[in-house]
């Protein structure tokens, strides 16, 4: 029983560590990406604190948030990232990206 618990605990810790590392390794949106630029504009216009430093080196909270959204939405998504984050379907992604950017706490 203890061996099973230790294995389960090890798996959980490994998954948590992998999730944290993946969040720090988001791909940067391509230069000039319209969805990303619109997300930054919308986030800074509609929410406070977007220009504050985020835990992601070299990014503001809005930049880290929108980079996360850009990476977490499906590849074929064509709409507004900021609006998607406010939908029922985008709620989990929004929570992930708020945590990633240290925004919304």
PDB file of N, CA and C in Angstrom, residues 42-100:
ATOM      1  N   UNK A  42      -7.309  45.196 -25.828  1.00  0.00           N
ATOM      2  CA  UNK A  42      -8.537  44.975 -25.069  1.00  0.00           C
ATOM      3  C   UNK A  42      -8.255  44.822 -23.578  1.00  0.00           C
ATOM      4  N   UNK A  43      -7.235  44.066 -23.249  1.00  0.00           N
ATOM      5  CA  UNK A  43      -6.890  43.845 -21.839  1.00  0.00           C
ATOM      6  C   UNK A  43      -6.488  45.135 -21.144  1.00  0.00           C
ATOM      7  N   UNK A  44      -5.672  45.937 -21.817  1.00  0.00           N
ATOM      8  CA  UNK A  44      -5.239  47.201 -21.216  1.00  0.00           C
ATOM      9  C   UNK A  44      -6.371  48.223 -21.139  1.00  0.00           C
ATOM     10  N   UNK A  45      -7.309  48.148 -22.070  1.00  0.00           N
ATOM     11  CA  UNK A  45      -8.433  49.087 -22.091  1.00  0.00           C
ATOM     12  C   UNK A  45      -9.482  48.735 -21.037  1.00  0.00           C
ATOM     13  N   UNK A  46      -9.751  47.456 -20.872  1.00  0.00           N
ATOM     14  CA  UNK A  46     -10.871  47.025 -20.042  1.00  0.00           C
ATOM     15  C   UNK A  46     -10.520  46.573 -18.630  1.00  0.00           C
ATOM     16  N   UNK A  47      -9.234  46.392 -18.348  1.00  0.00           N
ATOM     17  CA  UNK A  47      -8.837  45.890 -17.030  1.00  0.00           C
ATOM     18  C   UNK A  47      -7.678  46.702 -16.485  1.00  0.00           C
ATOM     19  N   UNK A  48      -7.589  46.766 -15.175  1.00  0.00           N
ATOM     20  CA  UNK A  48      -6.508  47.509 -14.531  1.00  0.00           C
ATOM     21  C   UNK A  48      -5.310  46.602 -14.269  1.00  0.00           C
ATOM     22  N   UNK A  49      -4.119  47.189 -14.324  1.00  0.00           N
ATOM     23  CA  UNK A  49      -2.910  46.475 -13.941  1.00  0.00           C
ATOM     24  C   UNK A  49      -2.195  45.749 -15.060  1.00  0.00           C
ATOM     25  N   UNK A  50      -2.646  45.906 -16.293  1.00  0.00           N
ATOM     26  CA  UNK A  50      -2.045  45.188 -17.406  1.00  0.00           C
ATOM     27  C   UNK A  50      -0.612  45.569 -17.695  1.00  0.00           C
ATOM     28  N   UNK A  51      -0.228  46.785 -17.332  1.00  0.00           N
ATOM     29  CA  UNK A  51       1.143  47.232 -17.591  1.00  0.00           C
ATOM     30  C   UNK A  51       2.104  46.925 -16.444  1.00  0.00           C
ATOM     31  N   UNK A  52       1.596  46.281 -15.395  1.00  0.00           N
ATOM     32  CA  UNK A  52       2.461  45.889 -14.279  1.00  0.00           C
ATOM     33  C   UNK A  52       3.320  44.697 -14.695  1.00  0.00           C
ATOM     34  N   UNK A  53       4.459  44.518 -14.031  1.00  0.00           N
ATOM     35  CA  UNK A  53       5.345  43.389 -14.320  1.00  0.00           C
ATOM     36  C   UNK A  53       4.649  42.078 -13.964  1.00  0.00           C
ATOM     37  N   UNK A  54       4.875  41.098 -14.797  1.00  0.00           N
ATOM     38  CA  UNK A  54       4.362  39.758 -14.521  1.00  0.00           C
ATOM     39  C   UNK A  54       5.519  38.892 -14.027  1.00  0.00           C
ATOM     40  N   UNK A  55       5.226  37.684 -13.580  1.00  0.00           N
ATOM     41  CA  UNK A  55       6.303  36.771 -13.192  1.00  0.00           C
ATOM     42  C   UNK A  55       7.128  36.290 -14.395  1.00  0.00           C
ATOM     43  N   UNK A  56       6.625  36.520 -15.604  1.00  0.00           N
ATOM     44  CA  UNK A  56       7.333  36.099 -16.813  1.00  0.00           C
ATOM     45  C   UNK A  56       8.329  37.190 -17.194  1.00  0.00           C
ATOM     46  N   UNK A  57       9.594  36.833 -17.213  1.00  0.00           N
ATOM     47  CA  UNK A  57      10.660  37.800 -17.471  1.00  0.00           C
ATOM     48  C   UNK A  57      10.401  38.565 -18.778  1.00  0.00           C
ATOM     49  N   UNK A  58      10.425  39.893 -18.679  1.00  0.00           N
ATOM     50  CA  UNK A  58      10.298  40.748 -19.850  1.00  0.00           C
ATOM     51  C   UNK A  58       8.875  40.968 -20.336  1.00  0.00           C
ATOM     52  N   UNK A  59       7.884  40.497 -19.601  1.00  0.00           N
ATOM     53  CA  UNK A  59       6.498  40.682 -20.022  1.00  0.00           C
ATOM     54  C   UNK A  59       5.670  41.377 -18.951  1.00  0.00           C
ATOM     55  N   UNK A  60       4.750  42.238 -19.422  1.00  0.00           N
ATOM     56  CA  UNK A  60       3.762  42.814 -18.521  1.00  0.00           C
ATOM     57  C   UNK A  60       2.709  41.745 -18.247  1.00  0.00           C
ATOM     58  N   UNK A  61       1.813  42.037 -17.317  1.00  0.00           N
ATOM     59  CA  UNK A  61       0.746  41.082 -17.027  1.00  0.00           C
ATOM     60  C   UNK A  61      -0.133  40.867 -18.259  1.00  0.00           C
ATOM     61  N   UNK A  62      -0.442  41.936 -19.002  1.00  0.00           N
ATOM     62  CA  UNK A  62      -1.265  41.790 -20.207  1.00  0.00           C
ATOM     63  C   UNK A  62      -0.545  40.950 -21.251  1.00  0.00           C
ATOM     64  N   UNK A  63       0.743  41.160 -21.426  1.00  0.00           N
ATOM     65  CA  UNK A  63       1.500  40.376 -22.402  1.00  0.00           C
ATOM     66  C   UNK A  63       1.546  38.903 -22.014  1.00  0.00           C
ATOM     67  N   UNK A  64       1.804  38.619 -20.749  1.00  0.00           N
ATOM     68  CA  UNK A  64       1.852  37.229 -20.286  1.00  0.00           C
ATOM     69  C   UNK A  64       0.479  36.576 -20.405  1.00  0.00           C
ATOM     70  N   UNK A  65      -0.559  37.312 -20.053  1.00  0.00           N
ATOM     71  CA  UNK A  65      -1.927  36.804 -20.135  1.00  0.00           C
ATOM     72  C   UNK A  65      -2.290  36.479 -21.583  1.00  0.00           C
ATOM     73  N   UNK A  66      -2.033  37.411 -22.492  1.00  0.00           N
ATOM     74  CA  UNK A  66      -2.402  37.219 -23.899  1.00  0.00           C
ATOM     75  C   UNK A  66      -1.530  36.167 -24.579  1.00  0.00           C
ATOM     76  N   UNK A  67      -0.270  36.063 -24.183  1.00  0.00           N
ATOM     77  CA  UNK A  67       0.582  35.008 -24.721  1.00  0.00           C
ATOM     78  C   UNK A  67       0.033  33.645 -24.306  1.00  0.00           C
ATOM     79  N   UNK A  68      -0.376  33.540 -23.068  1.00  0.00           N
ATOM     80  CA  UNK A  68      -0.973  32.301 -22.571  1.00  0.00           C
ATOM     81  C   UNK A  68      -2.248  31.988 -23.343  1.00  0.00           C
ATOM     82  N   UNK A  69      -3.138  32.979 -23.478  1.00  0.00           N
ATOM     83  CA  UNK A  69      -4.377  32.757 -24.231  1.00  0.00           C
ATOM     84  C   UNK A  69      -4.087  32.322 -25.654  1.00  0.00           C
ATOM     85  N   UNK A  70      -3.138  32.997 -26.287  1.00  0.00           N
ATOM     86  CA  UNK A  70      -2.787  32.693 -27.665  1.00  0.00           C
ATOM     87  C   UNK A  70      -2.334  31.234 -27.792  1.00  0.00           C
ATOM     88  N   UNK A  71      -1.594  30.753 -26.810  1.00  0.00           N
ATOM     89  CA  UNK A  71      -1.092  29.385 -26.833  1.00  0.00           C
ATOM     90  C   UNK A  71      -2.136  28.350 -26.416  1.00  0.00           C
ATOM     91  N   UNK A  72      -3.030  28.704 -25.530  1.00  0.00           N
ATOM     92  CA  UNK A  72      -3.984  27.745 -24.969  1.00  0.00           C
ATOM     93  C   UNK A  72      -5.243  27.556 -25.805  1.00  0.00           C
ATOM     94  N   UNK A  73      -5.592  28.518 -26.653  1.00  0.00           N
ATOM     95  CA  UNK A  73      -6.777  28.353 -27.491  1.00  0.00           C
ATOM     96  C   UNK A  73      -6.439  27.419 -28.652  1.00  0.00           C
ATOM     97  N   UNK A  74      -7.446  26.778 -29.222  1.00  0.00           N
ATOM     98  CA  UNK A  74      -7.191  25.870 -30.349  1.00  0.00           C
ATOM     99  C   UNK A  74      -6.535  26.605 -31.523  1.00  0.00           C
ATOM    100  N   UNK A  75      -5.733  25.885 -32.293  1.00  0.00           N
ATOM    101  CA  UNK A  75      -5.012  26.485 -33.419  1.00  0.00           C
ATOM    102  C   UNK A  75      -5.935  27.121 -34.449  1.00  0.00           C
ATOM    103  N   UNK A  76      -7.128  26.586 -34.603  1.00  0.00           N
ATOM    104  CA  UNK A  76      -8.038  27.121 -35.613  1.00  0.00           C
ATOM    105  C   UNK A  76      -8.943  28.232 -35.081  1.00  0.00           C
ATOM    106  N   UNK A  77      -8.715  28.682 -33.845  1.00  0.00           N
ATOM    107  CA  UNK A  77      -9.527  29.748 -33.258  1.00  0.00           C
ATOM    108  C   UNK A  77      -9.258  31.058 -33.987  1.00  0.00           C
ATOM    109  N   UNK A  78     -10.315  31.746 -34.382  1.00  0.00           N
ATOM    110  CA  UNK A  78     -10.165  32.974 -35.169  1.00  0.00           C
ATOM    111  C   UNK A  78     -10.754  34.213 -34.496  1.00  0.00           C
ATOM    112  N   UNK A  79     -11.365  34.078 -33.348  1.00  0.00           N
ATOM    113  CA  UNK A  79     -12.045  35.196 -32.713  1.00  0.00           C
ATOM    114  C   UNK A  79     -11.163  36.004 -31.779  1.00  0.00           C
ATOM    115  N   UNK A  80     -11.818  36.768 -30.917  1.00  0.00           N
ATOM    116  CA  UNK A  80     -11.141  37.619 -29.937  1.00  0.00           C
ATOM    117  C   UNK A  80     -10.695  36.767 -28.744  1.00  0.00           C
ATOM    118  N   UNK A  81      -9.411  36.785 -28.474  1.00  0.00           N
ATOM    119  CA  UNK A  81      -8.881  36.024 -27.342  1.00  0.00           C
ATOM    120  C   UNK A  81      -9.447  36.538 -26.022  1.00  0.00           C
ATOM    121  N   UNK A  82      -9.500  37.860 -25.866  1.00  0.00           N
ATOM    122  CA  UNK A  82      -9.984  38.439 -24.615  1.00  0.00           C
ATOM    123  C   UNK A  82     -11.459  38.112 -24.388  1.00  0.00           C
ATOM    124  N   UNK A  83     -12.267  38.167 -25.433  1.00  0.00           N
ATOM    125  CA  UNK A  83     -13.689  37.828 -25.294  1.00  0.00           C
ATOM    126  C   UNK A  83     -13.872  36.340 -25.032  1.00  0.00           C
ATOM    127  N   UNK A  84     -13.064  35.511 -25.698  1.00  0.00           N
ATOM    128  CA  UNK A  84     -13.143  34.064 -25.476  1.00  0.00           C
ATOM    129  C   UNK A  84     -12.873  33.733 -24.017  1.00  0.00           C
ATOM    130  N   UNK A  85     -11.918  34.418 -23.412  1.00  0.00           N
ATOM    131  CA  UNK A  85     -11.552  34.145 -22.019  1.00  0.00           C
ATOM    132  C   UNK A  85     -12.711  34.405 -21.062  1.00  0.00           C
ATOM    133  N   UNK A  86     -13.669  35.223 -21.489  1.00  0.00           N
ATOM    134  CA  UNK A  86     -14.804  35.552 -20.633  1.00  0.00           C
ATOM    135  C   UNK A  86     -15.998  34.630 -20.843  1.00  0.00           C
ATOM    136  N   UNK A  87     -15.916  33.726 -21.808  1.00  0.00           N
ATOM    137  CA  UNK A  87     -17.022  32.814 -22.073  1.00  0.00           C
ATOM    138  C   UNK A  87     -16.966  31.608 -21.146  1.00  0.00           C
ATOM    139  N   UNK A  88     -18.078  30.881 -21.108  1.00  0.00           N
ATOM    140  CA  UNK A  88     -18.123  29.660 -20.294  1.00  0.00           C
ATOM    141  C   UNK A  88     -17.066  28.661 -20.777  1.00  0.00           C
ATOM    142  N   UNK A  89     -16.908  28.545 -22.091  1.00  0.00           N
ATOM    143  CA  UNK A  89     -15.930  27.614 -22.650  1.00  0.00           C
ATOM    144  C   UNK A  89     -14.490  28.042 -22.338  1.00  0.00           C
ATOM    145  N   UNK A  90     -14.242  29.342 -22.257  1.00  0.00           N
ATOM    146  CA  UNK A  90     -12.903  29.848 -22.011  1.00  0.00           C
ATOM    147  C   UNK A  90     -12.553  30.039 -20.543  1.00  0.00           C
ATOM    148  N   UNK A  91     -13.482  29.736 -19.651  1.00  0.00           N
ATOM    149  CA  UNK A  91     -13.290  29.992 -18.218  1.00  0.00           C
ATOM    150  C   UNK A  91     -12.046  29.297 -17.642  1.00  0.00           C
ATOM    151  N   UNK A  92     -11.838  28.039 -17.982  1.00  0.00           N
ATOM    152  CA  UNK A  92     -10.679  27.303 -17.451  1.00  0.00           C
ATOM    153  C   UNK A  92      -9.377  27.880 -18.001  1.00  0.00           C
ATOM    154  N   UNK A  93      -9.375  28.215 -19.290  1.00  0.00           N
ATOM    155  CA  UNK A  93      -8.184  28.819 -19.896  1.00  0.00           C
ATOM    156  C   UNK A  93      -7.914  30.176 -19.261  1.00  0.00           C
ATOM    157  N   UNK A  94      -8.967  30.945 -19.037  1.00  0.00           N
ATOM    158  CA  UNK A  94      -8.816  32.253 -18.396  1.00  0.00           C
ATOM    159  C   UNK A  94      -8.161  32.111 -17.034  1.00  0.00           C
ATOM    160  N   UNK A  95      -8.606  31.152 -16.261  1.00  0.00           N
ATOM    161  CA  UNK A  95      -8.045  30.931 -14.916  1.00  0.00           C
ATOM    162  C   UNK A  95      -6.566  30.552 -15.013  1.00  0.00           C
ATOM    163  N   UNK A  96      -6.227  29.692 -15.955  1.00  0.00           N
ATOM    164  CA  UNK A  96      -4.833  29.295 -16.172  1.00  0.00           C
ATOM    165  C   UNK A  96      -3.987  30.517 -16.527  1.00  0.00           C
ATOM    166  N   UNK A  97      -4.498  31.348 -17.418  1.00  0.00           N
ATOM    167  CA  UNK A  97      -3.728  32.497 -17.891  1.00  0.00           C
ATOM    168  C   UNK A  97      -3.641  33.609 -16.847  1.00  0.00           C
ATOM    169  N   UNK A  98      -4.677  33.767 -16.030  1.00  0.00           N
ATOM    170  CA  UNK A  98      -4.594  34.717 -14.919  1.00  0.00           C
ATOM    171  C   UNK A  98      -3.502  34.279 -13.947  1.00  0.00           C
ATOM    172  N   UNK A  99      -3.451  33.001 -13.675  1.00  0.00           N
ATOM    173  CA  UNK A  99      -2.425  32.478 -12.767  1.00  0.00           C
ATOM    174  C   UNK A  99      -1.039  32.661 -13.384  1.00  0.00           C
ATOM    175  N   UNK A 100      -0.904  32.333 -14.674  1.00  0.00           N
ATOM    176  CA  UNK A 100       0.375  32.465 -15.376  1.00  0.00           C
ATOM    177  C   UNK A 100       0.899  33.907 -15.331  1.00  0.00           C
TER     178      UNK A 100
END
